[in-house]
């Protein structure tokens, strides 16, 4: 929004971006073979230098904050933009945690031996060059760079123009950490222009960029998806459902539904539609409706729901499709699990869905038939997070069907190659 | 080339293709949950019906052959187009082999239990809707449909216009097999128009198609890649290298190089450039050059090579980049393994590369540092094939970095979802 203030005019953004791409490609070759130790040294050095250079970071950050205030940015956005003492300490902690994780690169799968005696295995290797496109949070600069570095990739970071000075300063810290460990300085590059044309080049430079991870609102991601030739690891919507089955334990059902909706309204794993089996609706909905209404959640229901919950507004077709990310919940009463599965097949964004049930058969059927990246039994959808799954930090959540699905951790930033070892076997 | 002859005029190809897409999406939901048994029954029924209906298939095929002859198509192409008794028997055998393979869908990974007691695992599931775009070989209709069906996907097949009648007849056989097993008839659909606009729609219908597998020449694939919004599983080039290391066993080196080049000239795993360590060039090249020249292979070499092999023509920069697919071989003498790795990093299409060496250190370094989808030790590059790797039939070979790499079998046509099972655990 204050884009023009920061724009570095450039005669040829395309040439600049290709230069970044070439440098990244070259760095990727060195990074592929970097030892786990060198990568850990770099990450720890970045953590140390972040804390040492807090004053510089905060004075650069102040420039962004001032410009943001001048353009009357919202309080929440200012909050995300700020490199407070706590934000800097959190980034340093995150770097150390990632440094301590096992190196995802170089491991060999179990091998098979073919009838002719040759051995066949897969070796885990980095993806190559990863582009990260994100909005106002400068901490993404550190978090994303760290995950890409640990997984042996080269990274090109393109943050929001509103965090330009902050990101540049964080980029300098990253460069120092790379130098401390003897890793190539182009292993992590921060795009030095805020011209939007740079993004257009980044997402179409298929020769230089292997994958793009967008981090930001739906608007950004939809725009990138329309434009990109480089594959994206992304999700657009988290229209998540919880289905309370006929056999649900009513206390669990109550607590799971409340947690799924209210743990945090703004996260992609928040429940947006609750489906309730007709056989238990009259027993569960009054208590659940009370709790949610008491917490300030607006309810919108089908006719059957409204007959039980008078406070619910009428739900329209749009409600079934909407990811509110707000204290609003759509509720629909369904005749049976088939109707619940049909509703989910029709409206889900394939992010995360959950069934609450005591029936083994219903649980197994739901997990088998629901085609989402995460499918739960007796858990709130808000568990959709890499840490909760045991993956450690995540680069994002994917609703793609190819490559990584659900929370994407270090392994999602790698691929494999086939390694075959023989002793002169011939074909044919 | 005789396109207009077969074109079914359509007021609205886009609407037709969307209709196919909708039907495929719906069939995919049923296919996801189809039992392994039903899928095997369908595949065996297709095999039976293929053999039973040989006469019909061959009379439809005769129409394509006649048109092909009329348009003076090459003999090799006519050969590929023909549904001979042997071609039909091979398709039936292939169907039975795929029927006998284990069902790749529904298996659960080992699970982990999180500190709060919830269990986290991954379930293997179909990709969804797969589009296959191919050229003159009608057997692809059966082979590709069978692999997609076995892996629980719905398929839209778009073959070359020169095989239109053959493909339509094979589509009818597939439909009968699906009906025999009670599977949805739209699980496999053959595009009923030869209008090229249909391809343009197929590769951009991201709402209805999850992945496209192109089978054909480089021209087709490059065109699709430029146009596609749906991800492709593909490779463009197989510019494969064999490097004969200083420590190579000379007999193995000779036999591997000859096999890599001459097993079949036209396959993507054929060696196109041979790199030879300077320390052994004078000992290996004369014999190897004799063998290859004797087999009719044209040699093109760097200056050092030509000093040893007078029959070699001078190699130009273009030769290092070219996938000949012909009896031509480029040869370069390199000073050491670093120079070989540099050459490969620069010119390889990341398909398949091999080192011939008796040194463990050189073998390990080559397998670690070469960034191709398959990297061999002491094996000819022509082993690049799903059967040889033990995957069974392959849908193709991928040089993509995301999702499947190298030979792509049934597992490459699946993805996974996270399944979490708890007992009312809450977050936060």
PDB file of C-alpha atoms in Angstrom, chain A residues 29 32-33 114 116 118 120 123 125-128 210-211 225-229 231 252 255-256 259 263 341-342 345 367-380 382-383 385 387-391 401-407 415-428, chain B residues 29 32-33 114 116 118 120 123 125-128 210-211 225-229 231 252 255-256 259 263 341-342 345 367-380 382-383 385 387-391 401-407 415-428:
ATOM      1  CA  UNK A  29      24.855 -27.212  -5.948  1.00  0.00           C
ATOM      2  CA  UNK A  32      23.327 -30.089  -1.741  1.00  0.00           C
ATOM      3  CA  UNK A  33      26.678 -31.324  -0.513  1.00  0.00           C
ATOM      4  CA  UNK A 114      17.108 -57.350  -8.114  1.00  0.00           C
ATOM      5  CA  UNK A 116      20.527 -59.786 -11.487  1.00  0.00           C
ATOM      6  CA  UNK A 118      21.990 -54.932  -8.616  1.00  0.00           C
ATOM      7  CA  UNK A 120      18.115 -50.360  -5.794  1.00  0.00           C
ATOM      8  CA  UNK A 123      18.519 -41.259  -1.402  1.00  0.00           C
ATOM      9  CA  UNK A 125      18.091 -34.985  -1.511  1.00  0.00           C
ATOM     10  CA  UNK A 126      17.162 -31.277  -1.437  1.00  0.00           C
ATOM     11  CA  UNK A 127      14.527 -29.900  -3.804  1.00  0.00           C
ATOM     12  CA  UNK A 128      16.971 -27.293  -5.147  1.00  0.00           C
ATOM     13  CA  UNK A 210      12.060 -25.447  -8.326  1.00  0.00           C
ATOM     14  CA  UNK A 211       9.185 -24.609  -6.017  1.00  0.00           C
ATOM     15  CA  UNK A 225      -1.440 -19.644  -8.382  1.00  0.00           C
ATOM     16  CA  UNK A 226      -2.987 -17.980 -11.423  1.00  0.00           C
ATOM     17  CA  UNK A 227       0.339 -16.567 -12.524  1.00  0.00           C
ATOM     18  CA  UNK A 228       2.834 -19.272 -11.565  1.00  0.00           C
ATOM     19  CA  UNK A 229       4.639 -21.701 -13.849  1.00  0.00           C
ATOM     20  CA  UNK A 231       4.925 -25.361  -8.767  1.00  0.00           C
ATOM     21  CA  UNK A 252     -16.000 -35.278  24.106  1.00  0.00           C
ATOM     22  CA  UNK A 255     -15.199 -30.141  24.167  1.00  0.00           C
ATOM     23  CA  UNK A 256     -13.793 -31.047  20.730  1.00  0.00           C
ATOM     24  CA  UNK A 259     -11.812 -26.310  20.984  1.00  0.00           C
ATOM     25  CA  UNK A 263      -8.747 -22.331  20.067  1.00  0.00           C
ATOM     26  CA  UNK A 341     -19.552 -37.570   3.884  1.00  0.00           C
ATOM     27  CA  UNK A 342     -21.539 -36.088   0.996  1.00  0.00           C
ATOM     28  CA  UNK A 345     -17.079 -34.153  -0.358  1.00  0.00           C
ATOM     29  CA  UNK A 367     -10.760 -41.849   7.770  1.00  0.00           C
ATOM     30  CA  UNK A 368     -10.850 -43.950   4.628  1.00  0.00           C
ATOM     31  CA  UNK A 369     -13.467 -41.996   2.677  1.00  0.00           C
ATOM     32  CA  UNK A 370     -12.779 -38.365   3.521  1.00  0.00           C
ATOM     33  CA  UNK A 371     -10.322 -37.102   0.921  1.00  0.00           C
ATOM     34  CA  UNK A 372      -8.630 -34.319   2.890  1.00  0.00           C
ATOM     35  CA  UNK A 373      -4.959 -33.813   3.653  1.00  0.00           C
ATOM     36  CA  UNK A 374      -5.669 -34.587   7.335  1.00  0.00           C
ATOM     37  CA  UNK A 375      -8.517 -36.723   8.674  1.00  0.00           C
ATOM     38  CA  UNK A 376      -9.021 -37.069  12.436  1.00  0.00           C
ATOM     39  CA  UNK A 377     -10.938 -39.228  14.854  1.00  0.00           C
ATOM     40  CA  UNK A 378     -11.932 -37.673  18.187  1.00  0.00           C
ATOM     41  CA  UNK A 379      -9.647 -34.659  17.841  1.00  0.00           C
ATOM     42  CA  UNK A 380     -10.316 -30.974  17.109  1.00  0.00           C
ATOM     43  CA  UNK A 382      -7.079 -27.059  15.205  1.00  0.00           C
ATOM     44  CA  UNK A 383      -4.339 -29.711  15.680  1.00  0.00           C
ATOM     45  CA  UNK A 385       0.197 -27.979  12.691  1.00  0.00           C
ATOM     46  CA  UNK A 387       4.748 -29.228  15.711  1.00  0.00           C
ATOM     47  CA  UNK A 388       1.623 -31.092  16.818  1.00  0.00           C
ATOM     48  CA  UNK A 389       2.304 -33.856  14.255  1.00  0.00           C
ATOM     49  CA  UNK A 390       5.886 -34.166  15.465  1.00  0.00           C
ATOM     50  CA  UNK A 391       7.427 -32.718  12.300  1.00  0.00           C
ATOM     51  CA  UNK A 401      -2.316 -33.613  -4.030  1.00  0.00           C
ATOM     52  CA  UNK A 402       1.162 -33.952  -5.524  1.00  0.00           C
ATOM     53  CA  UNK A 403       4.290 -34.040  -3.367  1.00  0.00           C
ATOM     54  CA  UNK A 404       3.670 -32.896   0.225  1.00  0.00           C
ATOM     55  CA  UNK A 405       0.204 -32.864   1.833  1.00  0.00           C
ATOM     56  CA  UNK A 406      -0.892 -31.397   5.154  1.00  0.00           C
ATOM     57  CA  UNK A 407       1.718 -29.781   7.397  1.00  0.00           C
ATOM     58  CA  UNK A 415      12.890 -35.125  -2.782  1.00  0.00           C
ATOM     59  CA  UNK A 416      14.667 -38.391  -3.589  1.00  0.00           C
ATOM     60  CA  UNK A 417      16.805 -39.860  -6.283  1.00  0.00           C
ATOM     61  CA  UNK A 418      17.217 -43.512  -7.229  1.00  0.00           C
ATOM     62  CA  UNK A 419      20.666 -44.918  -6.542  1.00  0.00           C
ATOM     63  CA  UNK A 420      21.526 -48.231  -8.169  1.00  0.00           C
ATOM     64  CA  UNK A 421      24.729 -50.104  -7.511  1.00  0.00           C
ATOM     65  CA  UNK A 422      25.937 -52.977  -9.618  1.00  0.00           C
ATOM     66  CA  UNK A 423      29.036 -54.760 -10.720  1.00  0.00           C
ATOM     67  CA  UNK A 424      28.841 -54.680 -14.476  1.00  0.00           C
ATOM     68  CA  UNK A 425      25.360 -56.128 -15.006  1.00  0.00           C
ATOM     69  CA  UNK A 426      24.072 -55.483 -18.539  1.00  0.00           C
ATOM     70  CA  UNK A 427      20.562 -55.178 -19.930  1.00  0.00           C
ATOM     71  CA  UNK A 428      18.951 -57.425 -22.521  1.00  0.00           C
TER      72      UNK A 428
ATOM     73  CA  UNK B  29     -14.820 -40.589  -5.382  1.00  0.00           C
ATOM     74  CA  UNK B  32     -11.047 -44.115  -4.068  1.00  0.00           C
ATOM     75  CA  UNK B  33     -13.111 -46.598  -2.116  1.00  0.00           C
ATOM     76  CA  UNK B 114       2.514 -37.897  20.383  1.00  0.00           C
ATOM     77  CA  UNK B 116      -0.625 -36.239  24.443  1.00  0.00           C
ATOM     78  CA  UNK B 118      -2.784 -39.102  19.839  1.00  0.00           C
ATOM     79  CA  UNK B 120      -0.220 -39.911  13.788  1.00  0.00           C
ATOM     80  CA  UNK B 123      -2.556 -43.465   4.621  1.00  0.00           C
ATOM     81  CA  UNK B 125      -4.579 -42.745  -1.301  1.00  0.00           C
ATOM     82  CA  UNK B 126      -5.136 -42.193  -5.048  1.00  0.00           C
ATOM     83  CA  UNK B 127      -4.131 -38.913  -6.672  1.00  0.00           C
ATOM     84  CA  UNK B 128      -7.676 -38.401  -8.006  1.00  0.00           C
ATOM     85  CA  UNK B 210      -5.121 -33.478 -10.666  1.00  0.00           C
ATOM     86  CA  UNK B 211      -2.199 -34.477 -12.842  1.00  0.00           C
ATOM     87  CA  UNK B 225       4.405 -27.940 -20.389  1.00  0.00           C
ATOM     88  CA  UNK B 226       4.149 -24.431 -21.802  1.00  0.00           C
ATOM     89  CA  UNK B 227       0.372 -24.552 -21.807  1.00  0.00           C
ATOM     90  CA  UNK B 228      -0.470 -26.568 -18.686  1.00  0.00           C
ATOM     91  CA  UNK B 229      -1.868 -25.307 -15.399  1.00  0.00           C
ATOM     92  CA  UNK B 231       0.894 -30.382 -12.968  1.00  0.00           C
ATOM     93  CA  UNK B 252      33.405 -53.651 -17.293  1.00  0.00           C
ATOM     94  CA  UNK B 255      30.802 -53.630 -21.776  1.00  0.00           C
ATOM     95  CA  UNK B 256      28.816 -51.051 -19.787  1.00  0.00           C
ATOM     96  CA  UNK B 259      25.396 -51.679 -23.587  1.00  0.00           C
ATOM     97  CA  UNK B 263      20.937 -51.696 -26.071  1.00  0.00           C
ATOM     98  CA  UNK B 341      30.843 -33.788 -12.196  1.00  0.00           C
ATOM     99  CA  UNK B 342      31.086 -30.266 -13.616  1.00  0.00           C
ATOM    100  CA  UNK B 345      26.035 -30.544 -13.683  1.00  0.00           C
ATOM    101  CA  UNK B 367      26.052 -40.984  -6.206  1.00  0.00           C
ATOM    102  CA  UNK B 368      25.911 -38.186  -3.650  1.00  0.00           C
ATOM    103  CA  UNK B 369      26.813 -35.270  -5.904  1.00  0.00           C
ATOM    104  CA  UNK B 370      25.123 -36.035  -9.222  1.00  0.00           C
ATOM    105  CA  UNK B 371      21.684 -34.464  -9.051  1.00  0.00           C
ATOM    106  CA  UNK B 372      19.797 -36.719 -11.464  1.00  0.00           C
ATOM    107  CA  UNK B 373      16.681 -38.776 -10.888  1.00  0.00           C
ATOM    108  CA  UNK B 374      18.760 -41.972 -11.166  1.00  0.00           C
ATOM    109  CA  UNK B 375      22.477 -42.294 -10.389  1.00  0.00           C
ATOM    110  CA  UNK B 376      24.246 -45.606 -10.995  1.00  0.00           C
ATOM    111  CA  UNK B 377      27.510 -47.290 -10.118  1.00  0.00           C
ATOM    112  CA  UNK B 378      28.877 -49.874 -12.567  1.00  0.00           C
ATOM    113  CA  UNK B 379      25.639 -50.195 -14.524  1.00  0.00           C
ATOM    114  CA  UNK B 380      24.597 -49.002 -18.000  1.00  0.00           C
ATOM    115  CA  UNK B 382      19.706 -48.170 -20.179  1.00  0.00           C
ATOM    116  CA  UNK B 383      18.469 -49.813 -16.929  1.00  0.00           C
ATOM    117  CA  UNK B 385      12.907 -48.633 -16.456  1.00  0.00           C
ATOM    118  CA  UNK B 387      10.409 -53.238 -14.445  1.00  0.00           C
ATOM    119  CA  UNK B 388      14.180 -53.213 -13.963  1.00  0.00           C
ATOM    120  CA  UNK B 389      13.796 -51.296 -10.659  1.00  0.00           C
ATOM    121  CA  UNK B 390      11.185 -53.792  -9.460  1.00  0.00           C
ATOM    122  CA  UNK B 391       8.284 -51.338  -9.650  1.00  0.00           C
ATOM    123  CA  UNK B 401      11.833 -32.635  -8.664  1.00  0.00           C
ATOM    124  CA  UNK B 402       8.449 -32.598  -6.916  1.00  0.00           C
ATOM    125  CA  UNK B 403       6.460 -35.776  -6.259  1.00  0.00           C
ATOM    126  CA  UNK B 404       7.723 -38.787  -8.242  1.00  0.00           C
ATOM    127  CA  UNK B 405      11.243 -38.961  -9.729  1.00  0.00           C
ATOM    128  CA  UNK B 406      12.720 -41.506 -12.119  1.00  0.00           C
ATOM    129  CA  UNK B 407      10.571 -44.462 -13.226  1.00  0.00           C
ATOM    130  CA  UNK B 415      -0.415 -39.624  -2.597  1.00  0.00           C
ATOM    131  CA  UNK B 416      -0.991 -39.804   1.153  1.00  0.00           C
ATOM    132  CA  UNK B 417      -3.172 -38.227   3.756  1.00  0.00           C
ATOM    133  CA  UNK B 418      -2.473 -37.774   7.456  1.00  0.00           C
ATOM    134  CA  UNK B 419      -4.712 -39.794   9.729  1.00  0.00           C
ATOM    135  CA  UNK B 420      -4.738 -38.838  13.400  1.00  0.00           C
ATOM    136  CA  UNK B 421      -6.617 -40.793  16.023  1.00  0.00           C
ATOM    137  CA  UNK B 422      -7.270 -39.517  19.516  1.00  0.00           C
ATOM    138  CA  UNK B 423      -9.659 -39.786  22.387  1.00  0.00           C
ATOM    139  CA  UNK B 424     -10.734 -36.227  23.015  1.00  0.00           C
ATOM    140  CA  UNK B 425      -7.329 -34.542  23.336  1.00  0.00           C
ATOM    141  CA  UNK B 426      -7.602 -30.749  23.049  1.00  0.00           C
ATOM    142  CA  UNK B 427      -5.121 -28.134  21.911  1.00  0.00           C
ATOM    143  CA  UNK B 428      -3.711 -25.301  24.006  1.00  0.00           C
TER     144      UNK B 428
END
